[in-house]
Short mmCIF file of C-alpha atoms in Angstrom, two decimals:
data_model
loop_
_atom_site.label_atom_id
_atom_site.label_comp_id
_atom_site.label_asym_id
_atom_site.label_seq_id
_atom_site.Cartn_x
_atom_site.Cartn_y
_atom_site.Cartn_z
CA ALA A 457 -93.18 92.48 -81.69
CA HIS A 458 -96.21 92.94 -83.95
CA THR A 459 -94.21 95.23 -86.25
CA LEU A 460 -91.40 92.68 -86.42
CA ALA A 461 -93.88 89.98 -87.49
CA ASP A 462 -95.30 92.33 -90.13
CA SER A 463 -91.80 93.12 -91.42
CA ILE A 464 -91.16 89.45 -92.19
CA GLY A 465 -94.64 88.94 -93.62
CA GLY A 466 -95.47 86.61 -90.74
CA THR A 467 -98.23 86.03 -88.25
CA PHE A 468 -98.23 87.43 -84.72
CA LYS A 469 -99.87 86.04 -81.58
CA ARG A 470 -99.75 87.34 -78.01
CA LEU A 471 -100.23 85.11 -75.00
CA GLN A 472 -100.63 86.36 -71.44
CA PHE A 473 -99.00 83.84 -69.13
CA THR A 474 -100.85 83.23 -65.85
CA PRO A 475 -100.57 80.59 -63.12
CA ASP A 476 -103.69 78.80 -64.44
CA LEU A 477 -102.45 78.63 -68.06
CA LEU A 478 -102.34 75.06 -69.39
CA PRO A 479 -99.94 73.58 -71.96
CA SER A 480 -102.91 73.12 -74.33
CA ASP A 481 -103.55 76.88 -74.13
CA ILE A 482 -100.14 77.34 -75.77
CA ILE A 483 -99.77 74.45 -78.19
CA GLY A 484 -103.39 73.56 -78.96
CA TYR A 485 -105.51 70.45 -78.55
CA ASN A 486 -107.60 67.85 -80.35
CA LEU A 487 -111.33 68.56 -80.07
CA TYR A 488 -113.75 65.64 -80.30
CA ARG A 489 -116.62 66.22 -82.75
CA GLN A 490 -119.58 64.10 -81.71
CA HIS A 491 -121.44 64.54 -85.01
CA ASN A 492 -118.79 62.64 -86.97
CA GLY A 493 -116.91 60.81 -84.21
CA GLY A 494 -113.62 62.42 -85.22
CA PHE A 495 -111.16 64.90 -83.82
CA ASP A 496 -110.24 68.33 -85.14
CA PHE A 497 -106.96 69.94 -84.21
CA ILE A 498 -107.34 73.41 -82.71
CA ALA A 499 -103.97 75.14 -83.06
CA GLY A 500 -102.66 77.20 -80.15
CA PRO A 501 -100.95 80.57 -80.42
CA VAL A 502 -97.55 78.87 -80.76
CA PHE A 503 -98.53 78.22 -84.39
CA SER A 504 -97.44 81.69 -85.46
CA ASN A 505 -94.24 83.18 -86.78
CA LEU A 506 -93.77 85.45 -83.79
CA LEU A 507 -95.19 84.68 -80.35
CA LEU A 508 -95.17 87.34 -77.64
CA ALA A 509 -95.09 85.49 -74.31
CA ASP A 510 -96.10 88.19 -71.85
CA GLU A 511 -95.03 87.61 -68.22
CA ILE A 512 -93.63 84.20 -69.12
CA ASN A 513 -92.51 83.42 -65.58
CA ARG A 514 -96.07 83.58 -64.21
CA ALA A 515 -96.83 80.17 -65.74
CA SER A 516 -96.12 76.92 -63.92
CA PRO A 517 -92.98 74.93 -64.80
CA ARG A 518 -95.19 72.30 -66.50
CA THR A 519 -96.68 74.92 -68.81
CA GLN A 520 -93.29 76.49 -69.46
CA SER A 521 -92.00 73.09 -70.57
CA ALA A 522 -94.62 73.01 -73.35
CA LEU A 523 -93.13 76.21 -74.73
CA LEU A 524 -89.60 74.83 -74.31
CA GLU A 525 -90.22 72.01 -76.83
CA SER A 526 -91.51 74.59 -79.30
CA MET A 527 -88.45 76.79 -78.86
CA ASN A 528 -85.98 73.90 -78.97
CA GLU A 529 -87.42 71.59 -81.61
CA ARG A 530 -89.60 73.98 -83.66
CA GLN A 531 -92.41 71.48 -83.21
CA VAL A 532 -95.01 70.38 -80.67
CA SER A 533 -96.24 66.96 -79.61
CA ILE A 534 -99.97 66.59 -79.03
CA ASP A 535 -101.57 63.24 -78.22
CA GLY A 536 -98.53 61.42 -79.59
CA GLU A 537 -98.53 63.32 -82.88
CA THR A 538 -95.75 65.73 -83.80
CA ARG A 539 -96.69 68.94 -85.59
CA ALA A 540 -94.12 71.30 -87.14
CA LEU A 541 -94.29 75.01 -86.40
CA PRO A 542 -94.24 77.62 -89.16
CA GLU A 543 -90.90 78.98 -90.38
CA PRO A 544 -89.57 81.24 -89.10
CA PHE A 545 -90.63 80.77 -85.49
CA LEU A 546 -89.57 83.38 -82.93
CA VAL A 547 -90.50 83.98 -79.29
CA VAL A 548 -90.29 87.40 -77.66
CA ALA A 549 -90.99 87.28 -73.94
CA THR A 550 -91.36 89.55 -70.95
CA GLN A 551 -90.90 88.40 -67.40
CA ASN A 552 -91.43 89.85 -63.95
CA ASP A 553 -88.77 90.18 -61.31
CA THR A 554 -88.21 86.73 -59.83
CA SER A 555 -88.80 88.14 -56.35
CA ALA A 556 -92.36 89.12 -57.33
CA THR A 557 -95.20 87.09 -55.85
CA GLY A 558 -96.66 84.44 -58.16
CA THR A 559 -93.61 83.96 -60.36
CA PHE A 560 -91.73 80.79 -61.18
CA PRO A 561 -88.07 80.68 -62.19
CA LEU A 562 -87.45 79.87 -65.84
CA PRO A 563 -85.52 76.63 -66.28
CA GLU A 564 -81.93 77.00 -67.48
CA PRO A 565 -82.62 75.19 -70.82
CA GLN A 566 -85.38 77.68 -71.58
CA LEU A 567 -83.21 80.67 -70.72
CA ASP A 568 -80.64 79.29 -73.18
CA ARG A 569 -83.19 79.53 -76.01
CA PHE A 570 -83.30 83.32 -75.82
CA LEU A 571 -80.67 85.25 -77.76
CA LEU A 572 -80.99 88.40 -75.64
CA SER A 573 -82.05 89.27 -72.11
CA ILE A 574 -82.43 92.98 -71.50
CA PRO A 575 -83.05 93.99 -67.87
CA MET A 576 -85.38 96.96 -67.51
CA SER A 577 -85.67 99.40 -64.63
CA LEU A 578 -87.64 102.55 -63.91
CA PRO A 579 -86.19 105.79 -65.23
CA ARG A 580 -84.63 108.23 -62.77
CA GLU A 581 -87.10 110.47 -60.92
CA GLU A 582 -86.33 113.58 -63.00
CA ILE A 583 -86.93 111.65 -66.24
CA GLN A 584 -90.24 110.33 -64.88
CA LEU A 585 -91.27 113.93 -64.12
CA ASP A 586 -90.30 114.99 -67.66
CA ILE A 587 -92.44 112.19 -69.09
CA LEU A 588 -95.42 113.23 -66.95
CA LYS A 589 -95.02 116.89 -67.95
CA PHE A 590 -94.80 115.95 -71.63
CA HIS A 591 -98.02 113.93 -71.52
CA ALA A 592 -99.83 116.50 -69.35
CA ASN A 593 -99.17 119.19 -71.97
CA ARG A 594 -100.39 117.12 -74.92
CA ARG A 595 -103.96 117.54 -76.09
CA SER A 596 -105.92 114.51 -77.15
CA PRO A 597 -107.22 114.41 -80.77
CA ALA A 598 -110.76 114.93 -79.46
CA ASP A 599 -109.84 118.01 -77.39
CA PRO A 600 -112.79 120.47 -77.58
CA ALA A 601 -110.32 123.37 -77.99
CA ASP A 602 -109.63 122.07 -81.50
CA HIS A 603 -113.28 122.47 -82.54
CA ARG A 604 -114.14 126.07 -81.64
CA ASP A 605 -117.04 127.66 -83.47
CA ALA A 606 -116.03 130.62 -85.65
#
């Protein structure tokens, strides 16, 4: 996802979705400044060209709805004010199996906002063993065998 953002000359943000994540953690908030009696807008990670929403279905439906407006309208509404998102705006997301503990189903309108859904599964046992053998035989860059005294 980061490479994709770089390839379009855009900004990249990653957001880990958790059950305690709030909508303001995604879209941002207005912060009161006592010294001047005004508010400053603190932009959330949605104000990027590419947002990686990791484990998107761990967030509550209320929090997911904040992301839905961003994906649908390319804007967010904060304290009655609408703010446009940068162009282009893309969301790449991962989600856990819906049978996993602590997950919430994604609403149908949000699922419709994704162009692709690619189910992933573990590789077959023999492929897993090949992967383990490959990594077991690799030496790290700091391997002492590479720095023998002559």
